[in-house]
mmCIF file of C-alpha atoms and ligand atoms in Angstrom:
data_model
loop_
_atom_site.group_PDB
_atom_site.id
_atom_site.type_symbol
_atom_site.label_atom_id
_atom_site.label_comp_id
_atom_site.label_asym_id
_atom_site.label_seq_id
_atom_site.Cartn_x
_atom_site.Cartn_y
_atom_site.Cartn_z
ATOM 1 C CA MET A 1 -25.536 2.940 -5.669
ATOM 2 C CA ASP A 2 -24.648 -0.723 -6.206
ATOM 3 C CA LYS A 3 -26.339 -2.719 -3.436
ATOM 4 C CA ARG A 4 -25.083 -6.092 -4.621
ATOM 5 C CA THR A 5 -22.639 -7.977 -2.392
ATOM 6 C CA ASP A 6 -19.044 -7.620 -3.536
ATOM 7 C CA LEU A 7 -17.773 -11.192 -3.410
ATOM 8 C CA VAL A 8 -14.137 -10.061 -3.798
ATOM 9 C CA GLY A 9 -14.344 -8.661 -0.262
ATOM 10 C CA LEU A 10 -15.523 -11.917 1.331
ATOM 11 C CA SER A 11 -13.362 -14.549 2.964
ATOM 12 C CA GLN A 12 -13.907 -18.162 1.991
ATOM 13 C CA ALA A 13 -16.000 -18.769 5.122
ATOM 14 C CA GLU A 14 -18.092 -15.672 4.424
ATOM 15 C CA LEU A 15 -18.660 -16.770 0.849
ATOM 16 C CA VAL A 16 -19.834 -20.163 2.057
ATOM 17 C CA GLY A 17 -22.256 -18.338 4.371
ATOM 18 C CA PHE A 18 -23.414 -16.150 1.497
ATOM 19 C CA VAL A 19 -24.282 -19.069 -0.821
ATOM 20 C CA GLN A 20 -25.992 -20.971 1.989
ATOM 21 C CA GLN A 21 -28.209 -17.957 2.563
ATOM 22 C CA ILE A 22 -29.407 -18.199 -1.016
ATOM 23 C CA GLY A 23 -30.065 -21.930 -0.602
ATOM 24 C CA GLU A 24 -26.906 -23.326 -2.199
ATOM 25 C CA PRO A 25 -24.602 -25.966 -0.726
ATOM 26 C CA ALA A 26 -21.370 -24.929 1.010
ATOM 27 C CA TYR A 27 -19.109 -26.325 -1.716
ATOM 28 C CA ARG A 28 -20.484 -23.744 -4.146
ATOM 29 C CA GLY A 29 -19.099 -21.031 -1.879
ATOM 30 C CA ARG A 30 -15.664 -22.618 -1.949
ATOM 31 C CA GLN A 31 -15.930 -22.984 -5.721
ATOM 32 C CA ILE A 32 -16.825 -19.311 -6.180
ATOM 33 C CA PHE A 33 -14.055 -18.220 -3.792
ATOM 34 C CA ALA A 34 -11.507 -20.136 -5.884
ATOM 35 C CA ALA A 35 -12.958 -18.683 -9.100
ATOM 36 C CA VAL A 36 -12.647 -15.108 -7.798
ATOM 37 C CA GLN A 37 -9.430 -15.311 -5.810
ATOM 38 C CA HIS A 38 -7.418 -18.108 -7.401
ATOM 39 C CA ARG A 39 -8.582 -18.122 -11.031
ATOM 40 C CA ARG A 40 -9.001 -14.337 -10.753
ATOM 41 C CA LEU A 41 -12.231 -14.319 -12.788
ATOM 42 C CA ARG A 42 -14.050 -11.009 -12.646
ATOM 43 C CA SER A 43 -17.444 -11.948 -14.074
ATOM 44 C CA PHE A 44 -19.899 -14.752 -13.370
ATOM 45 C CA ASP A 45 -20.154 -15.433 -17.121
ATOM 46 C CA GLU A 46 -16.592 -16.736 -17.036
ATOM 47 C CA MET A 47 -17.407 -19.187 -14.236
ATOM 48 C CA SER A 48 -18.711 -21.770 -16.659
ATOM 49 C CA ASP A 49 -18.419 -24.578 -14.099
ATOM 50 C CA LEU A 50 -21.324 -23.022 -12.183
ATOM 51 C CA PRO A 51 -24.892 -23.904 -13.265
ATOM 52 C CA LYS A 52 -26.388 -21.244 -15.516
ATOM 53 C CA ALA A 53 -29.292 -20.625 -13.135
ATOM 54 C CA LEU A 54 -26.888 -19.969 -10.268
ATOM 55 C CA ARG A 55 -24.833 -17.576 -12.360
ATOM 56 C CA GLU A 56 -27.997 -15.667 -13.189
ATOM 57 C CA ARG A 57 -28.968 -15.543 -9.535
ATOM 58 C CA LEU A 58 -25.517 -14.354 -8.555
ATOM 59 C CA ARG A 59 -25.674 -11.576 -11.132
ATOM 60 C CA GLU A 60 -28.793 -10.216 -9.435
ATOM 61 C CA THR A 61 -27.475 -10.247 -5.878
ATOM 62 C CA ALA A 62 -23.695 -10.101 -6.122
ATOM 63 C CA THR A 63 -20.740 -8.914 -8.133
ATOM 64 C CA ALA A 64 -17.256 -10.306 -8.767
ATOM 65 C CA SER A 65 -15.768 -6.945 -9.776
ATOM 66 C CA THR A 66 -16.517 -3.360 -8.890
ATOM 67 C CA LEU A 67 -13.466 -1.508 -10.232
ATOM 68 C CA THR A 68 -13.087 -0.365 -13.829
ATOM 69 C CA VAL A 69 -9.674 0.322 -15.347
ATOM 70 C CA GLU A 70 -9.856 3.776 -16.938
ATOM 71 C CA SER A 71 -6.232 4.092 -18.029
ATOM 72 C CA ARG A 72 -3.074 2.088 -17.891
ATOM 73 C CA TYR A 73 0.379 3.589 -18.262
ATOM 74 C CA LEU A 74 3.533 1.652 -19.023
ATOM 75 C CA SER A 75 6.858 3.093 -17.891
ATOM 76 C CA ALA A 76 10.147 2.677 -19.735
ATOM 77 C CA ASP A 77 11.343 0.637 -16.727
ATOM 78 C CA GLY A 78 8.418 -1.804 -17.014
ATOM 79 C CA THR A 79 6.375 -0.302 -14.182
ATOM 80 C CA ARG A 80 2.637 -0.202 -14.883
ATOM 81 C CA ARG A 81 0.271 2.312 -13.355
ATOM 82 C CA PHE A 82 -3.460 1.676 -13.367
ATOM 83 C CA LEU A 83 -5.952 4.450 -12.941
ATOM 84 C CA MET A 84 -9.244 2.845 -11.954
ATOM 85 C CA LYS A 85 -12.684 4.031 -10.902
ATOM 86 C CA THR A 86 -14.895 2.650 -8.163
ATOM 87 C CA HIS A 87 -18.551 1.877 -8.966
ATOM 88 C CA ASP A 88 -19.402 5.291 -7.498
ATOM 89 C CA ASN A 89 -16.783 7.058 -9.604
ATOM 90 C CA PHE A 90 -13.854 7.653 -7.262
ATOM 91 C CA PRO A 91 -10.294 7.250 -8.511
ATOM 92 C CA VAL A 92 -8.161 4.315 -7.348
ATOM 93 C CA GLU A 93 -4.538 3.897 -8.336
ATOM 94 C CA THR A 94 -2.353 0.848 -8.325
ATOM 95 C CA VAL A 95 1.206 0.326 -9.489
ATOM 96 C CA PHE A 96 2.817 -2.912 -10.638
ATOM 97 C CA ILE A 97 6.609 -2.927 -10.366
ATOM 98 C CA PRO A 98 8.465 -5.842 -11.964
ATOM 99 C CA GLU A 99 11.791 -6.746 -10.418
ATOM 100 C CA GLU A 100 14.296 -9.466 -11.113
ATOM 101 C CA ARG A 101 13.448 -11.763 -8.257
ATOM 102 C CA ARG A 102 9.939 -10.693 -7.375
ATOM 103 C CA ASP A 103 7.178 -8.310 -8.398
ATOM 104 C CA THR A 104 5.798 -5.623 -6.166
ATOM 105 C CA ILE A 105 2.268 -4.273 -6.330
ATOM 106 C CA CYS A 106 1.700 -0.942 -4.637
ATOM 107 C CA PHE A 107 -1.966 -0.637 -3.722
ATOM 108 C CA SER A 108 -4.116 2.214 -2.459
ATOM 109 C CA SER A 109 -6.104 2.039 0.744
ATOM 110 C CA GLN A 110 -8.138 5.191 0.169
ATOM 111 C CA SER A 111 -9.302 7.273 -2.765
ATOM 112 C CA GLY A 112 -7.315 10.459 -2.143
ATOM 113 C CA CYS A 113 -5.967 11.022 1.377
ATOM 114 C CA PRO A 114 -7.098 13.167 4.321
ATOM 115 C CA LEU A 115 -3.543 13.812 5.530
ATOM 116 C CA GLN A 116 -1.810 16.872 4.223
ATOM 117 C CA CYS A 117 1.821 15.837 3.731
ATOM 118 C CA THR A 118 3.208 18.782 1.800
ATOM 119 C CA PHE A 119 5.579 16.670 -0.342
ATOM 120 C CA CYS A 120 2.824 14.387 -1.580
ATOM 121 C CA LEU A 121 0.701 14.830 -4.660
ATOM 122 C CA THR A 122 -2.076 12.582 -3.329
ATOM 123 C CA ALA A 123 -2.666 15.057 -0.492
ATOM 124 C CA GLN A 124 -3.939 17.540 -3.042
ATOM 125 C CA LEU A 125 -7.006 15.375 -3.662
ATOM 126 C CA GLY A 126 -8.137 15.350 -0.034
ATOM 127 C CA LEU A 127 -10.031 12.286 1.169
ATOM 128 C CA LEU A 128 -12.612 11.134 -1.348
ATOM 129 C CA ARG A 129 -13.435 7.920 0.510
ATOM 130 C CA SER A 130 -11.862 4.878 2.123
ATOM 131 C CA LEU A 131 -11.751 1.732 0.029
ATOM 132 C CA THR A 132 -13.561 -1.467 0.929
ATOM 133 C CA PRO A 133 -11.687 -4.748 1.504
ATOM 134 C CA GLY A 134 -12.966 -5.924 -1.907
ATOM 135 C CA GLU A 135 -11.610 -2.807 -3.612
ATOM 136 C CA ILE A 136 -8.204 -3.385 -2.020
ATOM 137 C CA VAL A 137 -8.092 -7.056 -3.077
ATOM 138 C CA GLU A 138 -9.402 -6.335 -6.563
ATOM 139 C CA GLN A 139 -6.495 -3.967 -7.281
ATOM 140 C CA ILE A 140 -4.149 -6.935 -6.865
ATOM 141 C CA ILE A 141 -6.309 -9.193 -9.048
ATOM 142 C CA ILE A 142 -6.382 -6.587 -11.822
ATOM 143 C CA ALA A 143 -2.621 -5.946 -11.700
ATOM 144 C CA LEU A 144 -1.763 -9.679 -11.753
ATOM 145 C CA ASN A 145 -4.185 -10.421 -14.591
ATOM 146 C CA ASP A 146 -2.760 -7.549 -16.607
ATOM 147 C CA ALA A 147 0.840 -8.631 -16.054
ATOM 148 C CA TYR A 148 0.435 -12.384 -16.539
ATOM 149 C CA GLY A 149 -2.985 -13.118 -18.014
ATOM 150 C CA VAL A 150 -6.199 -14.072 -16.252
ATOM 151 C CA GLY A 151 -5.532 -16.664 -13.570
ATOM 152 C CA GLU A 152 -1.950 -17.345 -14.736
ATOM 153 C CA LYS A 153 0.453 -18.121 -11.937
ATOM 154 C CA PRO A 154 2.922 -15.267 -11.377
ATOM 155 C CA PRO A 155 6.381 -16.594 -12.307
ATOM 156 C CA ARG A 156 8.032 -14.805 -9.399
ATOM 157 C CA GLY A 157 6.800 -14.093 -5.896
ATOM 158 C CA THR A 158 4.492 -11.144 -5.380
ATOM 159 C CA ASN A 159 5.124 -8.567 -2.684
ATOM 160 C CA LEU A 160 2.503 -5.990 -1.776
ATOM 161 C CA VAL A 161 3.114 -2.530 -0.396
ATOM 162 C CA GLY A 162 0.370 -0.330 1.006
ATOM 163 C CA MET A 163 2.081 2.861 -0.070
ATOM 164 C CA GLY A 164 -0.295 4.059 -2.756
ATOM 165 C CA ALA A 165 -2.951 6.697 -2.189
ATOM 166 C CA GLY A 166 -4.308 7.054 1.319
ATOM 167 C CA GLU A 167 -3.268 6.421 4.884
ATOM 168 C CA PRO A 168 -3.780 2.674 5.420
ATOM 169 C CA PHE A 169 -4.085 3.047 9.184
ATOM 170 C CA LEU A 170 -7.111 5.305 8.743
ATOM 171 C CA ASN A 171 -8.740 2.346 6.977
ATOM 172 C CA PHE A 172 -7.330 -0.247 9.329
ATOM 173 C CA ASP A 173 -10.168 -2.775 9.496
ATOM 174 C CA SER A 174 -10.577 -2.949 5.720
ATOM 175 C CA LEU A 175 -6.827 -3.261 5.324
ATOM 176 C CA LEU A 176 -6.608 -6.184 7.742
ATOM 177 C CA ARG A 177 -9.653 -7.876 6.244
ATOM 178 C CA ALA A 178 -8.108 -7.566 2.783
ATOM 179 C CA THR A 179 -4.777 -9.016 3.942
ATOM 180 C CA ARG A 180 -6.586 -11.976 5.531
ATOM 181 C CA ILE A 181 -8.582 -12.667 2.355
ATOM 182 C CA MET A 182 -5.416 -12.484 0.225
ATOM 183 C CA ALA A 183 -3.556 -14.879 2.534
ATOM 184 C CA ASP A 184 -5.962 -17.786 1.852
ATOM 185 C CA PRO A 185 -4.033 -20.683 0.233
ATOM 186 C CA GLN A 186 -7.101 -21.428 -1.933
ATOM 187 C CA GLY A 187 -7.076 -17.856 -3.206
ATOM 188 C CA LEU A 188 -4.340 -15.367 -4.055
ATOM 189 C CA PHE A 189 -2.166 -16.900 -1.325
ATOM 190 C CA ILE A 190 -0.208 -13.716 -0.621
ATOM 191 C CA VAL A 191 0.601 -14.051 3.066
ATOM 192 C CA PRO A 192 1.026 -11.058 5.451
ATOM 193 C CA HIS A 193 4.776 -11.733 5.430
ATOM 194 C CA ARG A 194 4.694 -10.557 1.777
ATOM 195 C CA VAL A 195 2.861 -7.317 2.613
ATOM 196 C CA THR A 196 4.296 -4.031 3.917
ATOM 197 C CA VAL A 197 2.113 -1.137 5.005
ATOM 198 C CA SER A 198 3.396 2.372 5.450
ATOM 199 C CA THR A 199 1.865 4.832 7.875
ATOM 200 C CA ALA A 200 2.394 8.542 8.345
ATOM 201 C CA GLY A 201 2.204 7.821 12.074
ATOM 202 C CA VAL A 202 -1.274 6.919 13.334
ATOM 203 C CA VAL A 203 -0.027 5.973 16.789
ATOM 204 C CA PRO A 204 -3.065 4.049 18.161
ATOM 205 C CA ARG A 205 -3.036 1.742 15.127
ATOM 206 C CA ILE A 206 0.722 1.116 15.456
ATOM 207 C CA ARG A 207 0.002 -0.020 19.009
ATOM 208 C CA GLU A 208 -2.901 -2.155 17.792
ATOM 209 C CA LEU A 209 -0.788 -3.744 15.060
ATOM 210 C CA ALA A 210 1.753 -4.665 17.736
ATOM 211 C CA THR A 211 -0.892 -6.947 19.300
ATOM 212 C CA ILE A 212 -1.754 -8.788 16.072
ATOM 213 C CA PRO A 213 0.217 -12.003 15.550
ATOM 214 C CA ASP A 214 -0.278 -12.497 11.803
ATOM 215 C CA ARG A 215 0.410 -9.004 10.542
ATOM 216 C CA PRO A 216 1.999 -7.228 7.600
ATOM 217 C CA HIS A 217 5.420 -5.599 7.890
ATOM 218 C CA LEU A 218 5.391 -2.014 9.106
ATOM 219 C CA ALA A 219 7.028 1.081 7.607
ATOM 220 C CA ILE A 220 6.867 4.532 9.180
ATOM 221 C CA SER A 221 7.120 7.613 7.029
ATOM 222 C CA LEU A 222 9.292 10.062 8.987
ATOM 223 C CA ALA A 223 10.464 12.822 6.598
ATOM 224 C CA ALA A 224 11.905 15.005 9.354
ATOM 225 C CA PRO A 225 14.096 14.626 12.463
ATOM 226 C CA THR A 226 12.411 17.395 14.509
ATOM 227 C CA ASP A 227 8.825 18.224 15.441
ATOM 228 C CA GLU A 228 9.292 21.728 14.120
ATOM 229 C CA LEU A 229 9.965 20.510 10.590
ATOM 230 C CA ARG A 230 7.696 17.465 10.725
ATOM 231 C CA ASP A 231 4.759 19.659 11.752
ATOM 232 C CA VAL A 232 5.217 21.426 8.411
ATOM 233 C CA LEU A 233 5.952 18.426 6.173
ATOM 234 C CA MET A 234 3.529 16.001 7.794
ATOM 235 C CA PRO A 235 0.866 17.872 9.786
ATOM 236 C CA ILE A 236 -0.276 14.612 11.403
ATOM 237 C CA ASN A 237 2.777 15.228 13.600
ATOM 238 C CA LYS A 238 0.821 17.893 15.482
ATOM 239 C CA LYS A 239 -1.526 15.166 16.675
ATOM 240 C CA TRP A 240 1.126 12.506 17.329
ATOM 241 C CA PRO A 241 4.512 14.206 17.726
ATOM 242 C CA LEU A 242 7.826 12.403 17.330
ATOM 243 C CA GLU A 243 8.225 11.433 21.009
ATOM 244 C CA GLU A 244 4.862 9.709 21.000
ATOM 245 C CA LEU A 245 5.360 8.180 17.560
ATOM 246 C CA LEU A 246 8.813 6.817 18.315
ATOM 247 C CA GLY A 247 7.648 5.584 21.718
ATOM 248 C CA ALA A 248 4.978 3.516 19.933
ATOM 249 C CA CYS A 249 7.630 2.375 17.413
ATOM 250 C CA ARG A 250 9.809 1.193 20.272
ATOM 251 C CA GLU A 251 6.916 -0.796 21.726
ATOM 252 C CA PHE A 252 6.237 -2.236 18.278
ATOM 253 C CA GLU A 253 9.866 -3.138 17.728
ATOM 254 C CA GLN A 254 9.857 -5.120 20.955
ATOM 255 C CA THR A 255 7.139 -7.363 19.502
ATOM 256 C CA LEU A 256 9.015 -8.117 16.259
ATOM 257 C CA LYS A 257 9.392 -11.761 15.346
ATOM 258 C CA ALA A 258 12.264 -13.349 13.415
ATOM 259 C CA GLY A 259 12.127 -12.366 9.739
ATOM 260 C CA GLU A 260 9.790 -9.442 10.313
ATOM 261 C CA ARG A 261 10.724 -6.134 8.697
ATOM 262 C CA PHE A 262 10.278 -2.743 10.298
ATOM 263 C CA THR A 263 11.557 0.327 8.457
ATOM 264 C CA PHE A 264 11.574 4.090 8.505
ATOM 265 C CA GLU A 265 11.040 5.943 5.240
ATOM 266 C CA TYR A 266 12.687 9.316 4.799
ATOM 267 C CA VAL A 267 11.958 11.349 1.677
ATOM 268 C CA MET A 268 14.948 13.503 0.679
ATOM 269 C CA LEU A 269 13.991 17.128 -0.049
ATOM 270 C CA ASP A 270 16.707 19.461 -1.263
ATOM 271 C CA GLY A 271 17.674 22.040 1.365
ATOM 272 C CA ILE A 272 14.716 21.094 3.568
ATOM 273 C CA ASN A 273 15.543 17.904 5.481
ATOM 274 C CA ASP A 274 18.848 16.697 4.016
ATOM 275 C CA SER A 275 21.643 18.548 5.880
ATOM 276 C CA ASP A 276 24.478 16.895 7.822
ATOM 277 C CA GLU A 277 22.999 18.339 10.994
ATOM 278 C CA GLN A 278 19.614 16.793 10.211
ATOM 279 C CA ALA A 279 21.254 13.426 9.544
ATOM 280 C CA ARG A 280 22.860 13.617 12.993
ATOM 281 C CA GLN A 281 19.546 14.659 14.544
ATOM 282 C CA LEU A 282 17.805 11.711 12.883
ATOM 283 C CA ALA A 283 20.448 9.232 14.025
ATOM 284 C CA ASN A 284 20.341 10.596 17.575
ATOM 285 C CA LEU A 285 16.559 10.483 17.605
ATOM 286 C CA LEU A 286 16.449 6.822 16.584
ATOM 287 C CA ASN A 287 19.327 5.852 18.863
ATOM 288 C CA ARG A 288 17.820 7.717 21.809
ATOM 289 C CA HIS A 289 14.658 5.640 21.397
ATOM 290 C CA ASP A 290 16.764 2.509 21.078
ATOM 291 C CA LEU A 291 15.286 1.779 17.650
ATOM 292 C CA HIS A 292 17.120 -0.622 15.377
ATOM 293 C CA ALA A 293 14.887 -0.380 12.300
ATOM 294 C CA LYS A 294 16.641 0.428 9.058
ATOM 295 C CA VAL A 295 16.087 3.715 7.257
ATOM 296 C CA ASN A 296 15.122 3.905 3.581
ATOM 297 C CA LEU A 297 16.123 7.185 1.982
ATOM 298 C CA ILE A 298 13.727 7.990 -0.832
ATOM 299 C CA PRO A 299 14.815 10.418 -3.528
ATOM 300 C CA HIS A 300 12.023 12.908 -4.121
ATOM 301 C CA ASN A 301 11.161 13.983 -7.643
ATOM 302 C CA PRO A 302 9.638 17.333 -8.447
ATOM 303 C CA ALA A 303 6.017 17.562 -9.537
ATOM 304 C CA ASP A 304 3.873 20.617 -10.001
ATOM 305 C CA PRO A 305 2.557 22.109 -7.755
ATOM 306 C CA LEU A 306 4.739 20.599 -5.024
ATOM 307 C CA PRO A 307 7.245 23.170 -3.737
ATOM 308 C CA TYR A 308 10.215 20.775 -3.340
ATOM 309 C CA GLN A 309 13.207 19.619 -5.320
ATOM 310 C CA PRO A 310 15.072 16.343 -4.943
ATOM 311 C CA SER A 311 18.256 16.221 -2.911
ATOM 312 C CA PRO A 312 21.266 15.742 -5.185
ATOM 313 C CA ALA A 313 22.644 12.194 -5.242
ATOM 314 C CA THR A 314 25.864 13.295 -3.501
ATOM 315 C CA ARG A 315 23.820 14.816 -0.654
ATOM 316 C CA VAL A 316 21.832 11.602 -0.276
ATOM 317 C CA GLU A 317 25.100 9.662 -0.036
ATOM 318 C CA MET A 318 26.493 12.082 2.561
ATOM 319 C CA PHE A 319 23.304 11.785 4.597
ATOM 320 C CA LYS A 320 23.485 8.002 4.370
ATOM 321 C CA GLY A 321 27.138 8.044 5.445
ATOM 322 C CA ILE A 322 26.357 10.028 8.582
ATOM 323 C CA LEU A 323 23.490 7.729 9.564
ATOM 324 C CA GLU A 324 25.660 4.664 9.010
ATOM 325 C CA SER A 325 28.526 6.154 11.012
ATOM 326 C CA LYS A 326 26.080 6.280 13.923
ATOM 327 C CA GLY A 327 25.053 2.668 13.517
ATOM 328 C CA ILE A 328 21.838 3.132 11.506
ATOM 329 C CA HIS A 329 21.349 0.668 8.642
ATOM 330 C CA THR A 330 20.509 2.869 5.681
ATOM 331 C CA PHE A 331 19.433 2.142 2.128
ATOM 332 C CA VAL A 332 18.689 4.410 -0.797
ATOM 333 C CA ARG A 333 15.489 3.337 -2.483
ATOM 334 C CA LYS A 334 15.519 3.382 -6.258
ATOM 335 C CA PRO A 335 12.519 5.241 -7.650
ATOM 336 C CA ARG A 336 10.417 3.375 -10.210
ATOM 337 C CA GLY A 337 7.891 4.530 -12.761
ATOM 338 C CA ARG A 338 8.906 8.185 -12.522
ATOM 339 C CA ASP A 339 7.861 8.894 -16.086
ATOM 340 C CA ILE A 340 4.263 7.827 -15.512
ATOM 341 C CA PHE A 341 3.573 9.396 -12.084
ATOM 342 C CA ALA A 342 3.654 5.957 -10.545
ATOM 343 C CA ALA A 343 6.084 6.524 -7.712
ATOM 344 C CA CYS A 344 4.915 6.091 -4.141
ATOM 345 C CA GLY A 345 2.812 8.789 -2.585
ATOM 346 C CA GLN A 346 2.547 10.610 -5.869
ATOM 347 C CA LEU A 347 -0.672 9.113 -7.091
ATOM 348 C CA ALA A 348 -3.096 11.898 -7.788
ATOM 349 C CA ALA A 349 -5.199 10.614 -10.644
ATOM 350 C CA VAL A 350 -2.862 12.245 -13.173
ATOM 351 C CA THR A 351 -4.363 11.181 -16.464
ATOM 352 C CA GLN A 352 -1.590 11.765 -18.940
ATOM 353 C CA THR A 353 2.027 10.788 -19.039
ATOM 354 C CA VAL A 354 4.411 13.691 -18.766
ATOM 355 C CA GLY A 355 8.145 14.094 -19.028
ATOM 356 C CA LEU A 356 8.808 14.956 -15.429
ATOM 357 C CA GLY A 357 8.771 12.213 -12.859
ATOM 358 C CA ALA A 358 7.122 12.359 -9.528
ATOM 359 C CA ASN A 359 8.205 10.459 -6.541
ATOM 360 C CA SER A 360 7.964 10.666 -2.872
ATOM 361 C CA GLN A 361 6.775 8.462 -0.131
ATOM 362 C CA GLY A 362 3.346 7.255 0.683
ATOM 363 C CA GLY A 363 1.768 7.177 4.082
HETATM 364 S S1 LIG B 401 2.316 10.769 2.014
HETATM 365 FE FE1 LIG B 401 0.770 9.167 2.402
HETATM 366 S S2 LIG B 401 -0.285 9.886 4.272
HETATM 367 FE FE2 LIG B 401 0.803 11.664 3.449
HETATM 368 S S3 LIG B 401 -0.732 12.722 2.163
HETATM 369 FE FE3 LIG B 401 0.460 11.300 0.849
HETATM 370 S S4 LIG B 401 -0.767 9.430 0.753
HETATM 371 FE FE4 LIG B 401 -1.494 10.629 2.519
#
């Protein structure tokens, strides 16, 4: 077990406190914070502006990187998937998705996931453990360094989505700590406004998020318009059924500020949740709760051993048409990285590229 302090998981103020504890002046803390978070250096050896004696001392008590990249897969569409290991050997997956106007990094909040969504490959791993704030931040550092070079400024803006492995709201404190560290202008400078987290519906944390002023955008993974079906697809629904979930969503929506995004994600499973009737049920459900959030329809892609097939494109369009006819803003999300098992919610430490894609939605 590595007992050294992971400096990637410390805010600038905490890093100042850390160096003062070992008898160093405060400015050294700020210098190390910038080296880790802004210059994205992952070893003390590279921090050549620090005195050699200090670097040696730091090596004994602290670390600037705890994740190791085991494999890296490059998709035909430019998406990169990283399969990493924690210091104690648990898998962590991160996906970098280049887009014309911005890049998106999809990070994991847990190794595996305790929730049992039946359309999700990650669920098959179970929960291995929750990730620390440092492990969340380091995924972003690794992905940016790989895409642009160590410390190089990303040419486009970077958006983050917490839709990789795990249920972010079951690791809420670490998630919020990580977003605060990443927001520091002297560090990565990725503000909460650039971050979206997706939950399978952990109602108490939705309510808590509603009270936080500087928060990431929220997405709710719905997958079904009735409790009967949602109980099967997303068993968390048995704990927090749709009435309770959508009630909390309504409360959350009332706290939205200008420019804030709030979305529902709906994975499209052939013959399971994609009928005209289900589209009407979904629209009525959202309208009944007076919710104005847009709906993202996410084409599912088959992956062994998941028992579902994707809805045909014409079905997705029909579904979208019905929602829109009832006043629901609806978008069809384009899947990325299907050929390398990089699509959301489908991260299950798959170690080789295969022909079939895998895509669904993360929690
Ligand atoms: S969809 Fe999200 S919450 Fe559900 S099992 Fe997969 S990773 Fe966990």
